[in-house]
């Protein structure tokens, strides 16, 4: 009996040692927007480096920052910039600011029903529709019909970005229907001929993507890949990875470097986002 | 030893277990193990409560501050301030403050300054920028925010000015729960009367397990069904404008609650003594009269308890409501969208800053919900016990 307990104990200790000795273990946690892309990167990278093991989990940018601060994850994916309170929490936990890396671009488009005759809106008009100041399509040059607004959950980084940059910080209309994901918004807009929604340009299949004008005088810009990458389409954002600077070395640094290299950026388009401009890449 | 003496010495032992004989070691071990397991469940409930309460307490004590614009201490002037002042300004505990060196403190102060610099100009001058939106009057009373024409109840917890009015959520929760109960109680109690009193044994054999099977359907499946099928069908029938609203959510919630109410009500109706029914039938009452005028009144406390437990389940249900409707509109109309407390917690917790005001308020809502289900379950339990005693003639 004693022998068994002894050997069991040894086995546990050995397992513990081997787990910690397995240095090439990277955990990634955070934004649900980024999770598919992060998984793709992890898959490809693990295929190229058999000694590295990468675990990717979603949950949300907020969950990612909480994990970064409690040091239960190496990398934190985020679809928004870290908030001052989160940076302060990190400093309290490990004494330093987390290092921020931009890893991809995301263009947000405005979807309407394919039957809608409208082709373009100015940024201000989009803002007025989503805040509920404009409630009829005829006010923006469309047919005489009420507008149904579809929005995301307020936990979504897309929601927050849209609110800060397109709505200029004003509240969404209270009657805006909250949908659990971008795909749900697209489905709703396809079914509802008076509907309008927003989300990643790549998800918009089946709906009509509106061209956006920065202001009345500016030309209308379609949310195409080129227009997002060269910055002429006005609604876009960065996607980020945050890391504890103390961990930003060896495998983790090599992985981050690879993500931002030409090789890593190749896969961004497959997922529906846009690669970083050349000057922001690591090589 | 006389049997009567033996009886007298058989006192409840430790943990109330009668020890009439010498316990065998294995039994003793198993007994202790079971005791520990049951103790751990109680401990778990207690710990969860402590955890929720601890996270929510700062809201109750008014220790959270969401004022957008606040005074900053420039980092290069930090030596002019006393350590106690700095510690309070940086929201640190004394231990944290002691453990930090000068540079770390300075970078924390830089973050404070950056946070103020990030505020867009139009919000800096807003009259909402200086108020702490987690005070009770902003949580419970309507307030006229900038950009709004009249005082309103607004739940918009993400953004520059965070609006945390919980009234739309309370109203939404009650609205959905009541619709669910109004739909579920008549159906479930009717089914229980039918199955226990009127149905032929063959029908009962099939009907009872089938209804109870409903409780085995995961709520996410019910939600999905409601989202895709029920919402469209109900909109066609009633012709209202918003496709996903409190009415659809309530009906879908009803499906989750029916099996609970049914099985408790059915138990209550079945346990009405046979003598009551036989006496009524012997006096010439029809089966319908017996069920309606004799058995149902006798089982009424049980039916009431079933309803109360159903309420507890309905108010705590998350997934169905999350999938079917979730716009926090302040309205009593059942055909408007609504958002329940559970939905709010499930949908928003993931992105709330750990330990921030939004996080605390979500925990406060959780504590509220905990209290509501706890009280409703307690009432249900109390009524069931009273009812049992009454039927057993104990009073």
XYZ file of C-alpha atoms in Angstrom:
678
model
C 0.000 0.000 0.000
C 2.721 2.424 1.033
C 4.616 1.556 -2.101
C 1.612 2.430 -4.245
C 1.134 5.773 -2.541
C 4.806 6.530 -2.928
C 4.840 5.728 -6.629
C 1.615 7.669 -7.145
C 3.171 10.678 -5.452
C 6.268 10.348 -7.612
C 4.127 10.187 -10.739
C 2.287 13.367 -9.740
C 5.548 15.202 -9.075
C 7.000 13.970 -12.356
C 3.918 15.102 -14.253
C 4.177 18.518 -12.612
C 7.821 18.880 -13.561
C 7.299 17.773 -17.140
C 4.415 20.230 -17.531
C 6.447 23.186 -16.334
C 9.528 22.040 -18.244
C 7.490 22.102 -21.422
C 8.472 25.665 -22.117
C 6.871 26.030 -25.519
C 3.386 26.354 -24.101
C 1.547 29.565 -24.990
C -1.951 30.370 -23.794
C -4.064 32.908 -25.653
C -7.322 34.247 -24.271
C -9.722 37.064 -25.029
C -11.832 38.613 -27.752
C -14.418 36.480 -29.518
C -13.904 38.611 -32.619
C -10.319 37.443 -32.820
C -10.739 33.876 -31.648
C -11.106 32.274 -35.096
C -8.119 34.159 -36.456
C -6.081 33.323 -33.356
C -6.947 29.648 -33.769
C -5.919 29.736 -37.411
C -2.597 31.333 -36.487
C -2.046 28.823 -33.706
C -2.779 25.891 -36.017
C -0.400 27.030 -38.726
C 2.322 27.986 -36.247
C 2.102 24.669 -34.405
C 2.366 22.922 -37.781
C 5.626 24.749 -38.434
C 7.037 24.431 -34.895
C 6.288 21.031 -33.434
C 7.817 21.962 -30.053
C 5.362 24.801 -29.411
C 1.867 24.232 -28.091
C -0.667 27.076 -28.280
C -4.032 27.058 -26.531
C -6.601 29.556 -27.708
C -9.782 30.433 -25.820
C -12.361 33.164 -26.361
C -14.690 34.703 -23.819
C -14.379 38.386 -24.628
C -11.753 41.112 -24.447
C -12.692 41.864 -20.838
C -12.156 38.221 -19.850
C -8.821 38.332 -21.655
C -7.651 41.375 -19.704
C -8.817 39.828 -16.435
C -6.763 36.724 -17.260
C -3.751 38.801 -18.297
C -3.881 40.623 -15.005
C -4.230 37.441 -12.946
C -1.407 35.998 -15.091
C -3.405 32.965 -16.146
C -2.790 33.712 -19.813
C 0.318 34.709 -21.771
C -1.394 36.640 -24.539
C -4.633 38.603 -24.440
C -6.590 39.097 -27.659
C -8.594 42.303 -27.784
C -10.898 43.872 -30.336
C -10.506 47.243 -28.610
C -7.776 49.199 -26.869
C -7.190 48.392 -23.204
C -9.191 50.720 -20.955
C -7.276 52.841 -18.428
C -8.836 50.827 -15.584
C -7.533 47.618 -17.144
C -4.045 49.047 -17.612
C -4.112 50.202 -13.999
C -5.173 46.702 -12.901
C -2.226 45.216 -14.822
C 0.218 47.658 -13.237
C -1.174 46.749 -9.825
C -0.764 43.047 -10.616
C 2.665 42.906 -12.264
C 4.092 46.387 -11.996
C 4.217 47.168 -15.710
C 1.924 48.249 -18.491
C 0.986 45.435 -20.850
C 2.680 45.735 -24.248
C 0.264 46.395 -27.085
C 0.647 44.866 -30.559
C -1.618 45.677 -33.484
C -2.233 42.417 -35.310
C -4.902 43.048 -37.966
C -7.412 45.523 -39.386
C -11.172 45.127 -39.354
C -13.475 47.134 -41.603
C -17.039 47.579 -40.390
C -19.779 47.860 -42.942
C -23.398 48.941 -42.709
C -25.845 46.304 -43.976
C -29.313 46.863 -45.388
C -31.830 44.580 -47.067
C -30.959 43.763 -50.721
C -34.315 45.244 -51.811
C -33.451 48.613 -50.288
C -32.910 51.190 -53.049
C -30.480 53.228 -50.960
C -26.822 53.037 -52.026
C -24.894 55.350 -49.737
C -25.084 57.229 -46.446
C -22.881 59.808 -44.778
C -21.289 58.906 -41.466
C -23.549 61.436 -39.723
C -26.664 59.865 -41.223
C -25.542 56.421 -40.045
C -25.049 57.876 -36.566
C -28.471 59.536 -36.595
C -30.178 56.306 -37.694
C -28.552 54.209 -34.974
C -29.209 56.762 -32.229
C -32.870 56.899 -33.270
C -32.886 60.519 -34.486
C -33.819 59.402 -38.000
C -36.569 56.791 -37.958
C -37.820 56.784 -41.541
C -35.965 55.777 -44.700
C -37.384 58.741 -46.633
C -35.304 61.149 -44.507
C -32.114 59.732 -46.034
C -33.411 59.440 -49.576
C -35.035 56.015 -49.407
C -38.646 54.785 -49.547
C -41.275 55.921 -47.019
C -40.891 53.159 -44.429
C -39.866 52.967 -40.756
C -36.297 51.903 -40.023
C -35.675 48.832 -37.846
C -32.291 49.087 -36.171
C -30.273 45.972 -35.351
C -27.319 46.232 -33.004
C -24.956 43.972 -31.064
C -24.795 43.086 -27.359
C -23.000 45.816 -25.435
C -20.337 43.277 -24.460
C -19.168 43.208 -28.063
C -16.069 45.178 -29.026
C -17.818 45.964 -32.315
C -20.675 47.625 -30.406
C -18.274 49.748 -28.436
C -16.253 50.764 -31.465
C -19.376 51.699 -33.398
C -20.727 53.682 -30.468
C -17.519 55.658 -29.917
C -16.587 56.321 -33.535
C -19.767 56.399 -35.600
C -22.318 57.441 -32.974
C -19.716 59.781 -31.451
C -20.364 58.391 -27.994
C -24.137 58.853 -28.009
C -26.429 56.033 -26.921
C -27.941 53.563 -29.328
C -31.705 53.946 -29.719
C -33.390 52.030 -26.878
C -35.543 50.250 -29.448
C -32.480 48.844 -31.243
C -32.740 45.055 -31.303
C -29.654 43.456 -29.782
C -28.416 40.415 -31.636
C -26.002 37.825 -30.252
C -23.605 38.009 -33.202
C -22.802 39.604 -36.540
C -24.221 36.623 -38.428
C -27.522 37.067 -36.555
C -27.635 40.737 -37.584
C -27.081 39.824 -41.231
C -29.836 37.188 -41.056
C -32.234 39.681 -39.474
C -31.470 42.340 -42.094
C -31.975 39.855 -44.927
C -35.389 38.906 -43.500
C -36.476 42.472 -42.674
C -36.751 44.818 -45.660
C -36.643 47.896 -43.401
C -33.720 46.646 -41.357
C -30.263 48.137 -40.943
C -27.300 46.626 -39.098
C -23.529 46.768 -38.831
C -20.618 44.381 -38.564
C -17.490 42.999 -40.234
C -17.532 43.464 -44.010
C -16.705 39.796 -44.565
C -19.899 38.626 -42.852
C -22.243 40.651 -45.046
C -23.042 37.938 -47.639
C -26.667 38.143 -48.824
C -27.237 41.659 -47.528
C -26.387 44.924 -49.254
C -23.319 46.810 -48.034
C -23.766 50.567 -48.142
C -21.049 52.879 -49.389
C -20.106 55.424 -46.751
C -19.290 59.113 -47.228
C -17.113 60.788 -44.617
C -19.195 63.948 -45.032
C -21.540 65.454 -47.615
C -18.732 66.629 -49.883
C -16.624 63.459 -49.773
C -17.022 60.660 -52.299
C -18.921 57.513 -51.291
C -16.519 54.646 -50.543
C -17.407 50.961 -50.813
C -16.093 48.715 -48.002
C -13.777 46.763 -50.297
C -10.462 45.286 -49.268
C -8.373 47.929 -51.029
C -10.401 50.781 -49.587
C -10.053 49.462 -46.041
C -6.341 48.783 -46.403
C -5.506 52.206 -47.857
C -7.669 53.940 -45.242
C -10.147 55.635 -47.584
C -13.114 53.705 -46.121
C -13.904 55.600 -42.915
C -15.143 52.889 -40.508
C -12.314 50.559 -39.524
C -10.394 49.556 -36.429
C -7.310 47.718 -35.291
C -7.363 44.341 -33.576
C -4.822 43.906 -30.791
C -2.802 41.413 -28.802
C -1.621 42.421 -25.321
C 1.185 40.730 -23.413
C 2.842 41.036 -20.023
C 6.266 42.532 -20.924
C 7.990 40.096 -18.545
C 6.746 37.208 -20.683
C 7.502 38.844 -24.026
C 10.608 36.779 -24.796
C 11.637 33.405 -26.272
C 8.681 31.494 -27.756
C 6.084 34.164 -27.003
C 8.123 36.908 -28.679
C 8.874 34.636 -31.648
C 5.185 33.830 -32.042
C 4.122 37.498 -31.837
C 6.773 38.355 -34.383
C 5.512 35.662 -36.731
C 1.882 36.829 -36.412
C 2.908 40.288 -37.567
C 5.198 39.036 -40.342
C 4.165 38.712 -43.993
C 3.810 34.980 -43.420
C 1.390 35.355 -40.497
C -0.580 38.177 -42.107
C -1.310 35.899 -45.100
C -3.991 34.143 -43.079
C -5.820 37.266 -41.926
C -7.769 37.576 -45.171
C -9.012 33.967 -44.986
C -10.890 34.795 -41.795
C -12.443 37.974 -43.162
C -10.241 40.678 -41.675
C -7.580 42.803 -43.352
C -3.808 42.466 -43.024
C -1.778 45.198 -41.352
C -0.317 47.901 -43.573
C 3.335 47.119 -44.475
C 4.791 49.761 -42.153
C 3.187 48.204 -39.073
C 4.507 44.691 -39.706
C 7.472 43.284 -37.878
C 9.685 42.787 -40.945
C -32.135 -6.467 28.531
C -35.835 -5.745 27.987
C -36.898 -4.506 24.551
C -38.415 -1.375 26.069
C -35.174 -0.480 27.824
C -33.270 -1.006 24.620
C -35.683 1.297 22.879
C -35.069 3.996 25.452
C -31.317 3.817 25.115
C -31.507 4.161 21.370
C -30.981 7.884 21.350
C -30.185 9.806 18.204
C -26.411 9.581 17.983
C -24.076 12.069 16.449
C -25.604 13.484 13.277
C -28.971 12.071 14.278
C -28.198 8.525 13.257
C -29.632 5.853 15.517
C -26.902 3.570 16.778
C -28.655 0.438 17.813
C -25.710 -1.730 16.949
C -21.986 -1.461 16.626
C -21.227 0.256 13.324
C -18.919 -1.620 10.990
C -15.809 0.291 9.936
C -16.779 0.417 6.273
C -20.254 1.656 7.081
C -18.790 4.223 9.405
C -16.510 5.429 6.625
C -19.321 5.589 4.087
C -21.461 7.465 6.582
C -18.791 10.080 7.173
C -18.168 10.393 3.458
C -21.837 11.029 2.700
C -21.931 13.535 5.520
C -18.952 15.381 4.036
C -20.524 15.409 0.595
C -23.759 16.885 1.880
C -21.816 19.359 3.968
C -19.854 20.464 0.911
C -23.050 21.326 -1.000
C -24.233 23.517 1.844
C -20.790 25.069 2.053
C -20.837 25.675 -1.703
C -24.132 27.570 -1.567
C -22.815 29.589 1.335
C -19.520 30.377 -0.439
C -21.314 31.418 -3.621
C -23.462 33.760 -1.590
C -20.434 35.225 0.176
C -18.645 35.681 -3.157
C -21.589 37.396 -4.851
C -22.217 39.611 -1.848
C -18.552 40.574 -1.550
C -18.335 41.633 -5.188
C -21.582 43.585 -4.936
C -21.011 45.331 -1.602
C -19.131 48.402 -2.905
C -22.292 49.400 -4.800
C -24.391 49.185 -1.641
C -21.877 51.267 0.293
C -21.467 53.795 -2.516
C -17.765 53.067 -2.928
C -17.807 52.987 -6.715
C -17.305 56.189 -8.675
C -17.983 56.566 -12.363
C -17.622 60.337 -12.670
C -16.033 60.790 -16.078
C -14.081 63.931 -15.348
C -12.120 63.979 -12.123
C -9.217 65.971 -10.763
C -5.799 64.559 -11.609
C -2.489 64.941 -9.824
C 0.243 65.572 -12.426
C 2.808 62.746 -12.126
C 5.716 65.184 -11.692
C 4.043 66.634 -8.600
C 3.630 63.304 -6.878
C 6.315 64.024 -4.297
C 4.340 67.008 -3.040
C 1.546 64.750 -1.862
C 1.527 62.593 1.215
C 1.606 58.788 0.764
C -1.890 58.526 2.241
C -3.238 60.944 -0.349
C -1.551 59.103 -3.195
C -2.813 55.767 -1.953
C -6.395 57.026 -1.918
C -6.006 58.735 -5.291
C -4.666 55.562 -6.925
C -7.299 53.362 -5.243
C -4.710 51.065 -3.672
C -4.815 49.069 -0.471
C -2.048 49.962 2.036
C -0.276 46.635 1.289
C -0.335 47.245 -2.455
C 0.910 50.771 -1.930
C 3.809 49.623 0.233
C 4.854 46.959 -2.256
C 5.167 49.431 -5.142
C 8.277 51.334 -6.064
C 8.368 54.923 -7.283
C 8.316 54.044 -10.992
C 5.300 51.777 -10.714
C 3.375 54.474 -8.868
C 4.359 56.979 -11.484
C 3.115 54.782 -14.327
C -0.180 54.340 -12.478
C -0.427 58.118 -12.264
C 0.337 58.415 -15.964
C -2.568 56.084 -16.711
C -4.864 58.376 -14.700
C -3.789 61.370 -16.755
C -4.176 59.460 -20.026
C -7.681 58.398 -19.055
C -8.627 62.059 -18.681
C -6.890 63.026 -21.928
C -8.827 60.342 -23.818
C -12.196 61.938 -23.076
C -13.651 63.586 -26.188
C -14.179 67.332 -25.874
C -17.979 67.210 -26.125
C -18.139 64.941 -23.066
C -15.690 66.943 -20.991
C -18.144 69.831 -20.871
C -21.257 67.679 -20.498
C -23.082 68.163 -17.211
C -23.282 64.371 -16.880
C -19.501 64.107 -16.835
C -19.130 64.953 -13.172
C -21.811 62.774 -11.632
C -21.292 59.364 -10.129
C -23.820 57.268 -12.022
C -23.704 54.430 -9.499
C -25.517 56.425 -6.842
C -28.896 54.977 -5.948
C -30.883 57.846 -7.414
C -29.345 57.185 -10.835
C -29.837 53.440 -10.437
C -33.509 53.686 -9.541
C -34.942 57.030 -10.654
C -35.302 58.497 -14.135
C -32.722 61.110 -15.026
C -32.575 63.539 -17.908
C -29.261 62.770 -19.569
C -27.673 64.957 -22.210
C -29.100 64.200 -25.653
C -32.413 63.118 -24.114
C -35.546 65.239 -24.230
C -37.070 64.075 -20.940
C -36.029 62.157 -17.809
C -35.765 58.501 -18.736
C -34.797 55.119 -17.333
C -31.714 54.157 -19.340
C -29.543 51.060 -19.139
C -26.490 51.804 -21.318
C -23.554 50.585 -19.265
C -20.909 50.872 -21.988
C -19.691 54.217 -23.269
C -18.317 57.502 -21.949
C -21.236 58.220 -19.609
C -22.272 54.912 -18.104
C -25.997 54.720 -17.428
C -26.914 52.002 -14.991
C -30.635 52.411 -14.373
C -31.825 48.960 -13.334
C -35.568 49.669 -13.570
C -35.887 48.616 -17.260
C -34.245 45.304 -16.322
C -36.543 44.748 -13.340
C -39.588 45.594 -15.429
C -38.366 43.345 -18.246
C -37.751 40.454 -15.869
C -41.170 40.771 -14.248
C -42.906 41.196 -17.587
C -41.358 38.084 -19.106
C -41.778 36.017 -15.948
C -45.438 36.955 -15.515
C -46.280 36.233 -19.156
C -44.504 32.901 -18.784
C -46.462 32.033 -15.640
C -49.803 33.209 -17.069
C -49.194 30.867 -19.962
C -47.730 27.950 -18.012
C -49.850 27.790 -14.834
C -53.286 27.138 -16.419
C -51.807 24.632 -18.863
C -49.717 22.808 -16.271
C -52.402 22.719 -13.576
C -55.033 21.696 -16.125
C -52.785 18.898 -17.323
C -52.138 17.848 -13.727
C -55.871 17.669 -12.935
C -56.494 15.701 -16.083
C -53.652 13.249 -15.577
C -54.270 12.665 -11.877
C -58.075 12.637 -11.793
C -59.745 12.211 -15.143
C -57.461 10.299 -17.467
C -57.738 6.561 -18.025
C -54.719 4.678 -16.637
C -53.415 3.916 -20.156
C -53.481 7.607 -21.091
C -51.873 8.555 -17.782
C -49.021 6.099 -18.394
C -48.130 7.991 -21.561
C -49.096 11.585 -20.718
C -47.235 11.925 -17.430
C -43.745 10.926 -18.593
C -44.208 12.855 -21.836
C -44.924 16.123 -20.053
C -42.112 15.506 -17.621
C -39.804 14.808 -20.560
C -40.237 18.475 -21.470
C -37.996 19.366 -18.531
C -35.220 17.342 -20.156
C -35.093 19.620 -23.199
C -32.106 21.958 -22.788
C -33.257 25.550 -22.534
C -30.952 26.566 -25.371
C -32.962 24.274 -27.667
C -36.233 25.826 -26.492
C -34.690 29.261 -27.093
C -33.560 28.335 -30.569
C -36.988 26.943 -31.425
C -38.604 30.149 -30.155
C -36.157 32.329 -32.074
C -36.681 30.633 -35.413
C -40.216 29.196 -35.368
C -42.317 30.557 -32.513
C -41.419 34.223 -33.114
C -42.485 34.064 -36.757
C -45.688 32.121 -36.055
C -46.777 34.440 -33.218
C -46.012 37.535 -35.278
C -48.228 36.193 -38.075
C -51.060 35.512 -35.612
C -50.921 38.753 -33.607
C -49.434 41.063 -36.223
C -47.299 43.169 -33.874
C -44.309 45.111 -35.134
C -41.272 43.895 -33.168
C -40.625 40.273 -34.057
C -38.683 39.404 -30.907
C -40.443 40.699 -27.809
C -41.401 39.929 -24.223
C -44.474 37.999 -25.328
C -42.480 35.474 -27.376
C -39.928 35.144 -24.588
C -42.691 34.604 -22.023
C -44.368 31.863 -24.059
C -41.019 30.131 -24.642
C -40.243 30.443 -20.947
C -43.591 28.779 -20.283
C -42.328 25.600 -21.939
C -39.468 25.446 -19.471
C -41.739 26.037 -16.473
C -44.654 23.739 -17.382
C -42.942 20.452 -16.398
C -41.971 21.826 -12.973
C -45.434 23.115 -12.132
C -47.020 20.009 -13.615
C -45.038 17.479 -11.660
C -45.421 19.206 -8.268
C -49.124 19.952 -8.818
C -49.710 16.395 -9.985
C -48.010 15.048 -6.851
C -50.191 17.289 -4.705
C -53.385 16.208 -6.448
C -52.490 12.524 -6.287
C -51.694 12.658 -2.592
C -55.169 13.885 -1.674
C -56.505 10.896 0.337
C -58.438 8.373 -1.702
C -61.242 8.555 0.867
C -62.145 12.104 -0.236
C -62.695 11.029 -3.832
C -64.513 7.859 -2.887
C -66.812 9.722 -0.514
C -67.649 12.319 -3.149
C -68.321 9.694 -5.804
C -70.451 7.678 -3.378
C -72.575 10.746 -2.725
C -73.327 10.947 -6.429
C -70.859 13.593 -7.572
C -69.573 13.232 -11.117
C -65.845 12.711 -11.719
C -65.543 16.279 -12.945
C -67.316 17.652 -9.855
C -65.058 15.574 -7.628
C -61.903 16.784 -9.321
C -62.936 20.425 -9.407
C -64.758 20.829 -6.074
C -63.141 18.270 -3.791
C -59.645 17.342 -4.922
C -58.440 20.687 -6.268
C -59.383 22.699 -3.157
C -57.741 20.076 -0.954
C -54.570 20.233 -3.037
C -54.602 24.018 -3.457
C -51.594 24.693 -1.205
C -49.569 22.208 -3.290
C -50.669 23.859 -6.515
C -49.745 27.231 -5.081
C -46.327 25.913 -4.066
C -45.858 24.572 -7.599
C -46.597 28.021 -8.975
C -44.141 29.671 -6.621
C -41.388 27.199 -7.519
C -42.222 27.746 -11.191
C -41.785 31.475 -10.598
C -38.343 30.832 -9.125
C -37.364 28.824 -12.167
C -38.795 31.367 -14.603
C -37.097 34.382 -13.055
C -33.736 32.628 -13.081
C -33.933 31.243 -16.613
C -31.249 32.750 -18.830
C -30.773 31.083 -22.156
C -34.303 31.273 -23.530
C -34.645 34.972 -22.807
C -31.119 35.669 -24.026
C -31.900 34.134 -27.392
C -35.347 35.560 -27.868
C -35.211 39.171 -26.803
C -32.793 41.587 -25.290
C -33.354 45.302 -25.819
C -33.573 47.112 -22.497
C -36.660 49.154 -23.352
C -38.552 50.737 -20.459
C -42.120 49.764 -21.334
C -44.954 47.752 -19.814
C -46.309 46.708 -23.215
C -45.935 42.963 -23.696
C -45.287 43.410 -27.410
C -42.184 45.539 -26.827
C -38.737 44.128 -26.450
C -37.472 43.482 -22.947
C -34.309 42.407 -21.250
C -34.158 40.334 -18.099
C -31.616 40.477 -15.284
C -30.206 37.042 -16.076
C -29.740 37.936 -19.716
C -27.954 41.106 -18.783
C -25.538 39.283 -16.503
C -24.853 36.527 -19.018
C -24.354 38.875 -21.943
C -22.355 41.635 -20.303
C -20.163 40.013 -17.671
C -17.590 38.891 -20.232
C -16.630 42.419 -21.232
C -17.010 44.233 -17.930
C -13.752 45.531 -16.487
C -12.819 43.278 -13.580
C -13.701 45.088 -10.334
C -15.113 48.079 -12.211
C -18.517 49.688 -11.600
C -20.267 47.739 -14.373
C -18.922 44.477 -12.926
C -20.071 45.426 -9.437
C -23.547 46.366 -10.605
C -23.916 43.074 -12.460
C -23.042 41.293 -9.223
C -25.542 43.465 -7.379
C -28.193 42.319 -9.872
C -27.052 38.744 -9.269
C -27.502 39.182 -5.519
C -30.970 40.589 -6.154
C -31.871 37.571 -8.238
C -30.432 35.246 -5.627
C -32.636 36.862 -3.008
C -35.720 36.638 -5.245
C -35.300 32.935 -6.034
C -34.327 32.164 -2.453
C -37.456 33.813 -1.086
C -39.765 32.247 -3.657
C -38.287 28.787 -3.036
C -38.646 29.291 0.699
C -42.301 30.264 0.351
C -42.868 27.233 -1.871
C -41.190 24.912 0.609
C -43.080 26.368 3.556
C -46.426 25.964 1.837
C -45.656 22.369 0.819
C -44.827 21.456 4.405
C -47.927 23.087 5.795
C -49.981 21.289 3.221
C -48.436 17.939 4.121
C -49.102 18.444 7.803
C -52.654 19.487 7.120
C -53.418 16.403 5.066
C -51.775 14.155 7.598
C -53.987 15.744 10.218
C -51.111 17.219 12.263
C -52.000 20.895 11.864
